Amino acid sequence: MPGVWVFPGGSVDAADGEGEAGYRTCARRELEEEAGIGLPEDEEMLLFSRWITPEVVSRRFDAWFFLALAPAHTPPEPDGVETTEACWFEPRAALAAQKAGELTLAFPTINQLTSLLPYGTASGAIEAHRGRPVEPILPKVIGSPDQHRVVLPGDPDYPE
C-alpha cells in the first residue's frame, strides 16, 4: 500500500509452516525484514485480529495481526525497499495525525488502533487480549458504485 502507514507484513512462505504458527513465523520475519526489529524466539506473540479483504476487491488478502513487545529501546528502521519510513506511534497519536492529514492510515489499521485506545500500555493490551478468541473480520461494501461505504460485522446494516 504505497504512501499508506500500515503494520509490517507479507506473505506466508512454505518454510514458515501452516496455520496460525505459519502466520506467526511470517510476522516475526516481516517485522525484522521491514522494520529491523528482531523479536526474541521466546517473546510472546498474541493473535490480535484477522482481516479479510472485501469480496468485491479483486486482489484479496487474509491478514493476521499479532501483538508483541519489541525489545526495549529498539527503534524501527525502514528497509528502504518495502518501507521508506518507520516510526513508533502511540495509537492515539497516530489517529490524531491521520485526522490532521499528517498520516494516511489503512482502514484496518485505523480500526485496530482505535481498539487499542482503552489500554495505557502495550503490556496492558497484551494482557487484555490473552486467551481472547479472534474472529475474522470481513468488511463488506454496500451501496452503488457511485455511492458506497464499508460496513463491518456488528454494524446494523451489515449484510448476512
Short mmCIF file of C-alpha atoms in Angstrom, two decimals:
data_model
loop_
_atom_site.label_atom_id
_atom_site.label_comp_id
_atom_site.label_asym_id
_atom_site.label_seq_id
_atom_site.Cartn_x
_atom_site.Cartn_y
_atom_site.Cartn_z
CA MET A 1 0.00 0.00 0.00
CA PRO A 2 2.31 2.78 -1.22
CA GLY A 3 2.04 6.02 0.72
CA VAL A 4 -0.04 4.45 3.48
CA TRP A 5 1.13 3.69 7.02
CA VAL A 6 0.50 0.05 7.83
CA PHE A 7 1.96 -2.59 10.10
CA PRO A 8 4.81 -4.68 8.66
CA GLY A 9 3.51 -7.68 6.78
CA GLY A 10 3.85 -10.04 3.89
CA SER A 11 3.06 -13.45 2.53
CA VAL A 12 3.48 -16.70 4.39
CA ASP A 13 6.31 -18.71 2.82
CA ALA A 14 6.24 -22.51 2.67
CA ALA A 15 9.16 -22.55 5.13
CA ASP A 16 7.04 -20.57 7.65
CA GLY A 17 4.70 -23.50 8.20
CA GLU A 18 0.93 -23.66 8.12
CA GLY A 19 -1.97 -22.27 10.11
CA GLU A 20 -1.52 -19.83 12.95
CA ALA A 21 2.09 -20.96 13.55
CA GLY A 22 2.94 -20.13 9.94
CA TYR A 23 1.37 -16.68 10.23
CA ARG A 24 3.25 -16.09 13.47
CA THR A 25 6.58 -17.08 11.86
CA CYS A 26 5.79 -14.84 8.89
CA ALA A 27 5.00 -11.92 11.22
CA ARG A 28 8.36 -12.28 13.01
CA ARG A 29 10.23 -12.47 9.70
CA GLU A 30 8.44 -9.50 8.14
CA LEU A 31 8.91 -7.36 11.26
CA GLU A 32 12.65 -7.94 11.05
CA GLU A 33 12.84 -7.50 7.27
CA GLU A 34 10.70 -4.36 7.02
CA ALA A 35 11.36 -2.61 10.34
CA GLY A 36 14.67 -4.09 11.51
CA ILE A 37 13.13 -5.38 14.74
CA GLY A 38 14.07 -8.90 15.72
CA LEU A 39 11.88 -10.46 18.37
CA PRO A 40 13.49 -13.00 20.69
CA GLU A 41 12.21 -16.50 19.97
CA ASP A 42 10.66 -16.72 23.43
CA GLU A 43 8.79 -13.40 23.08
CA GLU A 44 5.04 -13.93 23.30
CA MET A 45 3.05 -13.03 20.20
CA LEU A 46 -0.71 -12.90 20.60
CA LEU A 47 -3.10 -13.12 17.70
CA PHE A 48 -4.82 -9.75 17.87
CA SER A 49 -7.04 -9.55 14.81
CA ARG A 50 -7.63 -11.04 11.40
CA TRP A 51 -8.93 -9.05 8.44
CA ILE A 52 -10.12 -10.47 5.13
CA THR A 53 -10.38 -8.17 2.12
CA PRO A 54 -13.97 -7.49 1.00
CA GLU A 55 -15.28 -9.85 -1.68
CA VAL A 56 -15.67 -7.05 -4.25
CA VAL A 57 -11.92 -6.34 -4.25
CA SER A 58 -10.07 -8.26 -6.97
CA ARG A 59 -6.82 -8.75 -5.02
CA ARG A 60 -7.80 -10.30 -1.71
CA PHE A 61 -5.83 -10.82 1.50
CA ASP A 62 -6.31 -12.76 4.70
CA ALA A 63 -4.19 -10.68 7.09
CA TRP A 64 -3.36 -11.90 10.59
CA PHE A 65 -2.16 -9.30 13.11
CA PHE A 66 -0.23 -10.02 16.30
CA LEU A 67 0.66 -8.10 19.46
CA ALA A 68 4.14 -8.43 20.95
CA LEU A 69 6.56 -6.37 22.99
CA ALA A 70 9.56 -5.21 20.99
CA PRO A 71 12.93 -5.27 22.75
CA ALA A 72 13.38 -2.10 24.84
CA HIS A 73 14.88 0.91 23.09
CA THR A 74 14.60 -0.67 19.63
CA PRO A 75 13.93 1.99 17.01
CA PRO A 76 12.26 0.76 13.83
CA GLU A 77 14.48 1.05 10.77
CA PRO A 78 12.87 1.06 7.30
CA ASP A 79 14.37 -1.41 4.84
CA GLY A 80 14.40 1.20 2.06
CA VAL A 81 12.61 -1.17 -0.33
CA GLU A 82 9.23 -2.18 1.06
CA THR A 83 9.26 0.52 3.73
CA THR A 84 10.67 4.01 3.32
CA GLU A 85 9.68 5.37 6.73
CA ALA A 86 9.23 3.79 10.13
CA CYS A 87 8.26 5.20 13.48
CA TRP A 88 6.76 4.25 16.83
CA PHE A 89 3.37 5.84 17.47
CA GLU A 90 1.01 5.63 20.38
CA PRO A 91 -2.39 4.65 18.96
CA ARG A 92 -3.99 7.97 19.96
CA ALA A 93 -1.16 9.98 18.35
CA ALA A 94 -1.35 8.02 15.08
CA LEU A 95 -5.11 8.51 14.90
CA ALA A 96 -4.74 12.24 15.63
CA ALA A 97 -2.10 12.53 12.88
CA GLN A 98 -4.50 10.77 10.48
CA LYS A 99 -7.29 13.16 11.40
CA ALA A 100 -4.95 16.14 10.91
CA GLY A 101 -3.93 14.89 7.46
CA GLU A 102 -0.34 14.19 8.55
CA LEU A 103 -0.57 10.39 8.07
CA THR A 104 -2.59 8.20 5.78
CA LEU A 105 -3.68 5.01 7.54
CA ALA A 106 -5.33 1.95 6.04
CA PHE A 107 -8.91 1.22 7.12
CA PRO A 108 -7.98 -1.91 9.14
CA THR A 109 -5.09 -0.02 10.78
CA ILE A 110 -7.44 2.75 11.92
CA ASN A 111 -9.83 0.19 13.40
CA GLN A 112 -7.07 -1.74 15.16
CA LEU A 113 -5.52 1.42 16.62
CA THR A 114 -8.96 2.52 17.80
CA SER A 115 -9.45 -0.82 19.56
CA LEU A 116 -6.16 -0.25 21.44
CA LEU A 117 -7.20 3.15 22.86
CA PRO A 118 -8.54 1.76 26.17
CA TYR A 119 -5.11 0.37 27.13
CA GLY A 120 -2.48 2.59 28.74
CA THR A 121 0.41 0.30 27.91
CA ALA A 122 1.40 -2.36 25.42
CA SER A 123 1.56 -4.86 28.27
CA GLY A 124 -1.99 -3.94 29.24
CA ALA A 125 -3.23 -4.54 25.70
CA ILE A 126 -1.45 -7.89 25.55
CA GLU A 127 -2.87 -8.97 28.91
CA ALA A 128 -6.39 -7.96 27.85
CA HIS A 129 -6.15 -9.99 24.63
CA ARG A 130 -4.51 -13.10 26.05
CA GLY A 131 -6.87 -16.04 25.54
CA ARG A 132 -9.45 -13.94 23.72
CA PRO A 133 -10.91 -15.66 20.63
CA VAL A 134 -10.27 -13.85 17.36
CA GLU A 135 -12.99 -13.98 14.73
CA PRO A 136 -12.11 -12.98 11.16
CA ILE A 137 -13.35 -9.54 10.17
CA LEU A 138 -14.80 -9.44 6.66
CA PRO A 139 -15.75 -5.87 5.73
CA LYS A 140 -18.47 -5.58 3.11
CA VAL A 141 -19.06 -2.79 0.64
CA ILE A 142 -22.69 -1.73 0.36
CA GLY A 143 -24.44 0.77 -1.89
CA SER A 144 -23.98 1.61 -5.53
CA PRO A 145 -20.68 2.04 -7.37
CA ASP A 146 -21.19 5.82 -7.16
CA GLN A 147 -22.27 5.92 -3.52
CA HIS A 148 -20.89 3.14 -1.40
CA ARG A 149 -19.46 2.59 2.05
CA VAL A 150 -17.73 -0.11 4.03
CA VAL A 151 -19.56 -1.84 6.87
CA LEU A 152 -18.19 -4.24 9.47
CA PRO A 153 -19.66 -7.25 11.25
CA GLY A 154 -21.85 -5.92 14.05
CA ASP A 155 -22.88 -2.80 12.14
CA PRO A 156 -26.70 -2.64 11.90
CA ASP A 157 -26.66 -2.69 8.09
CA TYR A 158 -24.03 -5.44 7.70
CA PRO A 159 -25.48 -7.96 5.21
CA GLU A 160 -25.51 -11.53 6.48
#
